[in-house]
Amino acid sequence: MANGRNTSSSSSLVRYGTVVSVLVILLALWYRSPVQNSLDQRLDTVLTSLLRAESKVDVDSFRRPKVAIGFGGCVDIIVDGVKLLNKIGLKPSKTPFHHDCIESREQLSQSFAYFFPPGAASERFLSNDTLFNELVEASRGLHGNRWALGGNAAVMANRLASEGCDVLLGGRFSPEVTEVLSDHVTVAGKPVEDPDIHLILEYPTGAKWGEYVSRRANRYIVHSDDHNPLLDSLEDFEEQLQSFRPDLLVIGGLQMMDNFPFEKDVREARLERLNALMLSVDETTGIHFEMASFVDEGLMRALLSRVVPHASSLGMNEQELPNLLSLLKGGSVTVLSDPNPRVATVLDQMRELYRLLSTERRGQARGRRLTRLHVHTLAFQAIIVTTGSPWKNTMSATAKASLTANRHVCGSPDINPSKAKLIMDDSFSISRQEGSQRMPLLETKPVTCWEEADYEVCVAPVLVCTDVYQTAGGGDNVSAAGLVLQI
């Protein structure tokens, strides 16, 4: 009888404990639900409002805008960066270090360890063919690897075509690459048999490599490219450009020249030829230069004298902005900057860049006036456009750039709010100066625009993708999407 009573008592306790557990869970859900529902509703409202802002302007389907873009392209092999390095037995370096060019396994380990923890994008030329081939072969056999169209110009060309433009693309491609280009992209450049391969070592937020943990999702790129650094489609592109009569010329992919082992005076000669091309374009045609990861100070200074003065529009990310600004102010290359800057910091940097470049070009007979700046960050998009310039629809363009960031990184044209989050603050200062105005992030009107000096500023939050499919090519897709509504 005693055992029966104990069993009954124990059973009652178990049932009681289960009921209490269920009640605790239900209470937790009840208390959490209003907060979570509020967050979900906020995301839904921001998304709906951004979509509405984007749809206010349509690309003219009867007269497709014409965009010419150079230079180059490649095949990207996209892999999990940590898994690849583990597969080839590369141990995390205890001495992270920035190398302009990668020559050995040790330098690769040091360089990856330098950029991985802050989650900063980087691209480096790998001069060691044996090591590069080892990485490629290991990537081919790595589970989950993907092959995709790569290269700034080619990626931007496909995005522009998908958004309603006819595109002339300067580059030399293999038949396999040409097949994945849009039917609205015409290639200017002689074909090659084998494509250039770039390795995209991607990693998510919180990824671990030894003791290192990444603070945000990003990628580390290595290549051993010997076509694209030479801009070897330049002459073919130049020949077709005049008859194509573009509404916009886009220059990108020049980071391929960074630390490439050119023969004497070859790089200077190619940049002079590019300079002549830009000067030949009619003044009514906009020219956009898309920045990238540059660490070669000599190349950067050459671009500041031969390319940047002839661009009316510049596009860049949060790393490239302070790098360019530092050089313009007489400083050196900044290899690593804050990967998650505040809005006020970026806007102040944009204002300073706009002022410096406008001042430099004042009185120049052969330069163009800078009338547009687009900075794309993980958390937000910011565009400055000169009042009265040909660039139009800034508010809608900023919204489209924001939405494209999520679409590309999540790998879907449809945005799922359950796979997104806002990391931009609920309000932001328009400057770091004391007493600066604060702008609220309004869910029903998330693109904030205002006028100051001789330009308009627009800022939009990004619905940051939490289920990352890819980060490579993000800036190119975002920048192209922002341009298409402003032509």
JSON list of N, CA, C and O in Angstrom, two decimals, residues 77 79-90 108 134-140 142 199-201 209 222:
[
{"chain": "A", "resi": 77, "resn": "ILE", "atom": "N", "xyz": [33.49, 31.21, -57.70]},
{"chain": "A", "resi": 77, "resn": "ILE", "atom": "CA", "xyz": [33.20, 30.00, -56.94]},
{"chain": "A", "resi": 77, "resn": "ILE", "atom": "C", "xyz": [32.96, 30.45, -55.51]},
{"chain": "A", "resi": 77, "resn": "ILE", "atom": "O", "xyz": [33.85, 30.97, -54.85]},
{"chain": "A", "resi": 79, "resn": "VAL", "atom": "N", "xyz": [32.07, 29.71, -51.70]},
{"chain": "A", "resi": 79, "resn": "VAL", "atom": "CA", "xyz": [32.18, 28.62, -50.73]},
{"chain": "A", "resi": 79, "resn": "VAL", "atom": "C", "xyz": [32.12, 29.18, -49.31]},
{"chain": "A", "resi": 79, "resn": "VAL", "atom": "O", "xyz": [32.27, 30.38, -49.09]},
{"chain": "A", "resi": 80, "resn": "ASP", "atom": "N", "xyz": [31.91, 28.29, -48.37]},
{"chain": "A", "resi": 80, "resn": "ASP", "atom": "CA", "xyz": [32.04, 28.64, -46.95]},
{"chain": "A", "resi": 80, "resn": "ASP", "atom": "C", "xyz": [33.53, 28.82, -46.67]},
{"chain": "A", "resi": 80, "resn": "ASP", "atom": "O", "xyz": [34.31, 27.87, -46.75]},
{"chain": "A", "resi": 81, "resn": "GLY", "atom": "N", "xyz": [33.93, 30.05, -46.37]},
{"chain": "A", "resi": 81, "resn": "GLY", "atom": "CA", "xyz": [35.34, 30.37, -46.23]},
{"chain": "A", "resi": 81, "resn": "GLY", "atom": "C", "xyz": [36.05, 29.56, -45.15]},
{"chain": "A", "resi": 81, "resn": "GLY", "atom": "O", "xyz": [37.16, 29.08, -45.36]},
{"chain": "A", "resi": 82, "resn": "VAL", "atom": "N", "xyz": [35.41, 29.41, -44.00]},
{"chain": "A", "resi": 82, "resn": "VAL", "atom": "CA", "xyz": [36.03, 28.67, -42.90]},
{"chain": "A", "resi": 82, "resn": "VAL", "atom": "C", "xyz": [36.20, 27.21, -43.26]},
{"chain": "A", "resi": 82, "resn": "VAL", "atom": "O", "xyz": [37.26, 26.61, -43.01]},
{"chain": "A", "resi": 83, "resn": "LYS", "atom": "N", "xyz": [35.19, 26.61, -43.90]},
{"chain": "A", "resi": 83, "resn": "LYS", "atom": "CA", "xyz": [35.29, 25.20, -44.30]},
{"chain": "A", "resi": 83, "resn": "LYS", "atom": "C", "xyz": [36.41, 24.99, -45.31]},
{"chain": "A", "resi": 83, "resn": "LYS", "atom": "O", "xyz": [37.12, 23.98, -45.27]},
{"chain": "A", "resi": 84, "resn": "LEU", "atom": "N", "xyz": [36.56, 25.95, -46.23]},
{"chain": "A", "resi": 84, "resn": "LEU", "atom": "CA", "xyz": [37.62, 25.82, -47.23]},
{"chain": "A", "resi": 84, "resn": "LEU", "atom": "C", "xyz": [39.00, 25.86, -46.59]},
{"chain": "A", "resi": 84, "resn": "LEU", "atom": "O", "xyz": [39.87, 25.04, -46.89]},
{"chain": "A", "resi": 85, "resn": "LEU", "atom": "N", "xyz": [39.21, 26.83, -45.71]},
{"chain": "A", "resi": 85, "resn": "LEU", "atom": "CA", "xyz": [40.52, 26.95, -45.06]},
{"chain": "A", "resi": 85, "resn": "LEU", "atom": "C", "xyz": [40.80, 25.73, -44.18]},
{"chain": "A", "resi": 85, "resn": "LEU", "atom": "O", "xyz": [41.94, 25.26, -44.11]},
{"chain": "A", "resi": 86, "resn": "ASN", "atom": "N", "xyz": [39.78, 25.21, -43.53]},
{"chain": "A", "resi": 86, "resn": "ASN", "atom": "CA", "xyz": [39.96, 24.00, -42.73]},
{"chain": "A", "resi": 86, "resn": "ASN", "atom": "C", "xyz": [40.30, 22.80, -43.61]},
{"chain": "A", "resi": 86, "resn": "ASN", "atom": "O", "xyz": [41.11, 21.95, -43.24]},
{"chain": "A", "resi": 87, "resn": "LYS", "atom": "N", "xyz": [39.67, 22.77, -44.80]},
{"chain": "A", "resi": 87, "resn": "LYS", "atom": "CA", "xyz": [39.89, 21.63, -45.69]},
{"chain": "A", "resi": 87, "resn": "LYS", "atom": "C", "xyz": [41.33, 21.56, -46.17]},
{"chain": "A", "resi": 87, "resn": "LYS", "atom": "O", "xyz": [41.89, 20.47, -46.33]},
{"chain": "A", "resi": 88, "resn": "ILE", "atom": "N", "xyz": [41.95, 22.73, -46.43]},
{"chain": "A", "resi": 88, "resn": "ILE", "atom": "CA", "xyz": [43.34, 22.71, -46.89]},
{"chain": "A", "resi": 88, "resn": "ILE", "atom": "C", "xyz": [44.32, 22.73, -45.71]},
{"chain": "A", "resi": 88, "resn": "ILE", "atom": "O", "xyz": [45.53, 22.83, -45.90]},
{"chain": "A", "resi": 89, "resn": "GLY", "atom": "N", "xyz": [43.77, 22.64, -44.50]},
{"chain": "A", "resi": 89, "resn": "GLY", "atom": "CA", "xyz": [44.62, 22.56, -43.31]},
{"chain": "A", "resi": 89, "resn": "GLY", "atom": "C", "xyz": [45.28, 23.87, -42.92]},
{"chain": "A", "resi": 89, "resn": "GLY", "atom": "O", "xyz": [46.34, 23.86, -42.28]},
{"chain": "A", "resi": 90, "resn": "LEU", "atom": "N", "xyz": [44.65, 25.00, -43.27]},
{"chain": "A", "resi": 90, "resn": "LEU", "atom": "CA", "xyz": [45.23, 26.30, -42.93]},
{"chain": "A", "resi": 90, "resn": "LEU", "atom": "C", "xyz": [44.79, 26.70, -41.52]},
{"chain": "A", "resi": 90, "resn": "LEU", "atom": "O", "xyz": [43.60, 26.90, -41.27]},
{"chain": "A", "resi": 108, "resn": "LEU", "atom": "N", "xyz": [48.07, 34.28, -46.32]},
{"chain": "A", "resi": 108, "resn": "LEU", "atom": "CA", "xyz": [46.63, 34.09, -46.47]},
{"chain": "A", "resi": 108, "resn": "LEU", "atom": "C", "xyz": [45.98, 33.96, -45.09]},
{"chain": "A", "resi": 108, "resn": "LEU", "atom": "O", "xyz": [44.93, 34.57, -44.83]},
{"chain": "A", "resi": 134, "resn": "GLU", "atom": "N", "xyz": [45.41, 25.07, -55.57]},
{"chain": "A", "resi": 134, "resn": "GLU", "atom": "CA", "xyz": [45.03, 24.21, -54.45]},
{"chain": "A", "resi": 134, "resn": "GLU", "atom": "C", "xyz": [43.68, 24.64, -53.88]},
{"chain": "A", "resi": 134, "resn": "GLU", "atom": "O", "xyz": [42.81, 23.81, -53.58]},
{"chain": "A", "resi": 135, "resn": "LEU", "atom": "N", "xyz": [43.49, 25.95, -53.74]},
{"chain": "A", "resi": 135, "resn": "LEU", "atom": "CA", "xyz": [42.22, 26.48, -53.22]},
{"chain": "A", "resi": 135, "resn": "LEU", "atom": "C", "xyz": [41.06, 26.17, -54.18]},
{"chain": "A", "resi": 135, "resn": "LEU", "atom": "O", "xyz": [39.96, 25.80, -53.75]},
{"chain": "A", "resi": 136, "resn": "VAL", "atom": "N", "xyz": [41.31, 26.34, -55.48]},
{"chain": "A", "resi": 136, "resn": "VAL", "atom": "CA", "xyz": [40.26, 26.07, -56.47]},
{"chain": "A", "resi": 136, "resn": "VAL", "atom": "C", "xyz": [39.85, 24.60, -56.44]},
{"chain": "A", "resi": 136, "resn": "VAL", "atom": "O", "xyz": [38.66, 24.27, -56.43]},
{"chain": "A", "resi": 137, "resn": "GLU", "atom": "N", "xyz": [40.85, 23.71, -56.43]},
{"chain": "A", "resi": 137, "resn": "GLU", "atom": "CA", "xyz": [40.54, 22.28, -56.42]},
{"chain": "A", "resi": 137, "resn": "GLU", "atom": "C", "xyz": [39.80, 21.89, -55.15]},
{"chain": "A", "resi": 137, "resn": "GLU", "atom": "O", "xyz": [38.85, 21.10, -55.18]},
{"chain": "A", "resi": 138, "resn": "ALA", "atom": "N", "xyz": [40.21, 22.45, -54.02]},
{"chain": "A", "resi": 138, "resn": "ALA", "atom": "CA", "xyz": [39.52, 22.15, -52.76]},
{"chain": "A", "resi": 138, "resn": "ALA", "atom": "C", "xyz": [38.10, 22.68, -52.79]},
{"chain": "A", "resi": 138, "resn": "ALA", "atom": "O", "xyz": [37.17, 22.04, -52.28]},
{"chain": "A", "resi": 139, "resn": "SER", "atom": "N", "xyz": [37.90, 23.83, -53.43]},
{"chain": "A", "resi": 139, "resn": "SER", "atom": "CA", "xyz": [36.56, 24.42, -53.52]},
{"chain": "A", "resi": 139, "resn": "SER", "atom": "C", "xyz": [35.63, 23.57, -54.36]},
{"chain": "A", "resi": 139, "resn": "SER", "atom": "O", "xyz": [34.43, 23.42, -54.05]},
{"chain": "A", "resi": 140, "resn": "ARG", "atom": "N", "xyz": [36.16, 23.01, -55.44]},
{"chain": "A", "resi": 140, "resn": "ARG", "atom": "CA", "xyz": [35.32, 22.17, -56.32]},
{"chain": "A", "resi": 140, "resn": "ARG", "atom": "C", "xyz": [34.73, 20.99, -55.56]},
{"chain": "A", "resi": 140, "resn": "ARG", "atom": "O", "xyz": [33.61, 20.57, -55.83]},
{"chain": "A", "resi": 142, "resn": "LEU", "atom": "N", "xyz": [34.14, 20.88, -52.30]},
{"chain": "A", "resi": 142, "resn": "LEU", "atom": "CA", "xyz": [33.54, 21.28, -51.03]},
{"chain": "A", "resi": 142, "resn": "LEU", "atom": "C", "xyz": [32.02, 21.25, -51.13]},
{"chain": "A", "resi": 142, "resn": "LEU", "atom": "O", "xyz": [31.44, 21.85, -52.05]},
{"chain": "A", "resi": 199, "resn": "LEU", "atom": "N", "xyz": [37.69, 33.26, -56.22]},
{"chain": "A", "resi": 199, "resn": "LEU", "atom": "CA", "xyz": [37.19, 32.48, -55.08]},
{"chain": "A", "resi": 199, "resn": "LEU", "atom": "C", "xyz": [36.56, 33.42, -54.06]},
{"chain": "A", "resi": 199, "resn": "LEU", "atom": "O", "xyz": [37.20, 34.36, -53.59]},
{"chain": "A", "resi": 200, "resn": "ILE", "atom": "N", "xyz": [35.32, 33.14, -53.73]},
{"chain": "A", "resi": 200, "resn": "ILE", "atom": "CA", "xyz": [34.58, 33.97, -52.77]},
{"chain": "A", "resi": 200, "resn": "ILE", "atom": "C", "xyz": [34.44, 33.17, -51.48]},
{"chain": "A", "resi": 200, "resn": "ILE", "atom": "O", "xyz": [33.66, 32.22, -51.40]},
{"chain": "A", "resi": 201, "resn": "LEU", "atom": "N", "xyz": [35.20, 33.56, -50.48]},
{"chain": "A", "resi": 201, "resn": "LEU", "atom": "CA", "xyz": [35.15, 32.88, -49.18]},
{"chain": "A", "resi": 201, "resn": "LEU", "atom": "C", "xyz": [34.14, 33.63, -48.30]},
{"chain": "A", "resi": 201, "resn": "LEU", "atom": "O", "xyz": [34.46, 34.65, -47.69]},
{"chain": "A", "resi": 209, "resn": "TRP", "atom": "N", "xyz": [36.42, 30.74, -36.59]},
{"chain": "A", "resi": 209, "resn": "TRP", "atom": "CA", "xyz": [37.64, 30.17, -37.17]},
{"chain": "A", "resi": 209, "resn": "TRP", "atom": "C", "xyz": [38.69, 30.21, -36.07]},
{"chain": "A", "resi": 209, "resn": "TRP", "atom": "O", "xyz": [39.22, 31.28, -35.76]},
{"chain": "A", "resi": 222, "resn": "VAL", "atom": "N", "xyz": [39.77, 36.08, -53.23]},
{"chain": "A", "resi": 222, "resn": "VAL", "atom": "CA", "xyz": [41.12, 35.95, -53.78]},
{"chain": "A", "resi": 222, "resn": "VAL", "atom": "C", "xyz": [41.01, 35.57, -55.26]},
{"chain": "A", "resi": 222, "resn": "VAL", "atom": "O", "xyz": [40.08, 34.88, -55.67]}
]
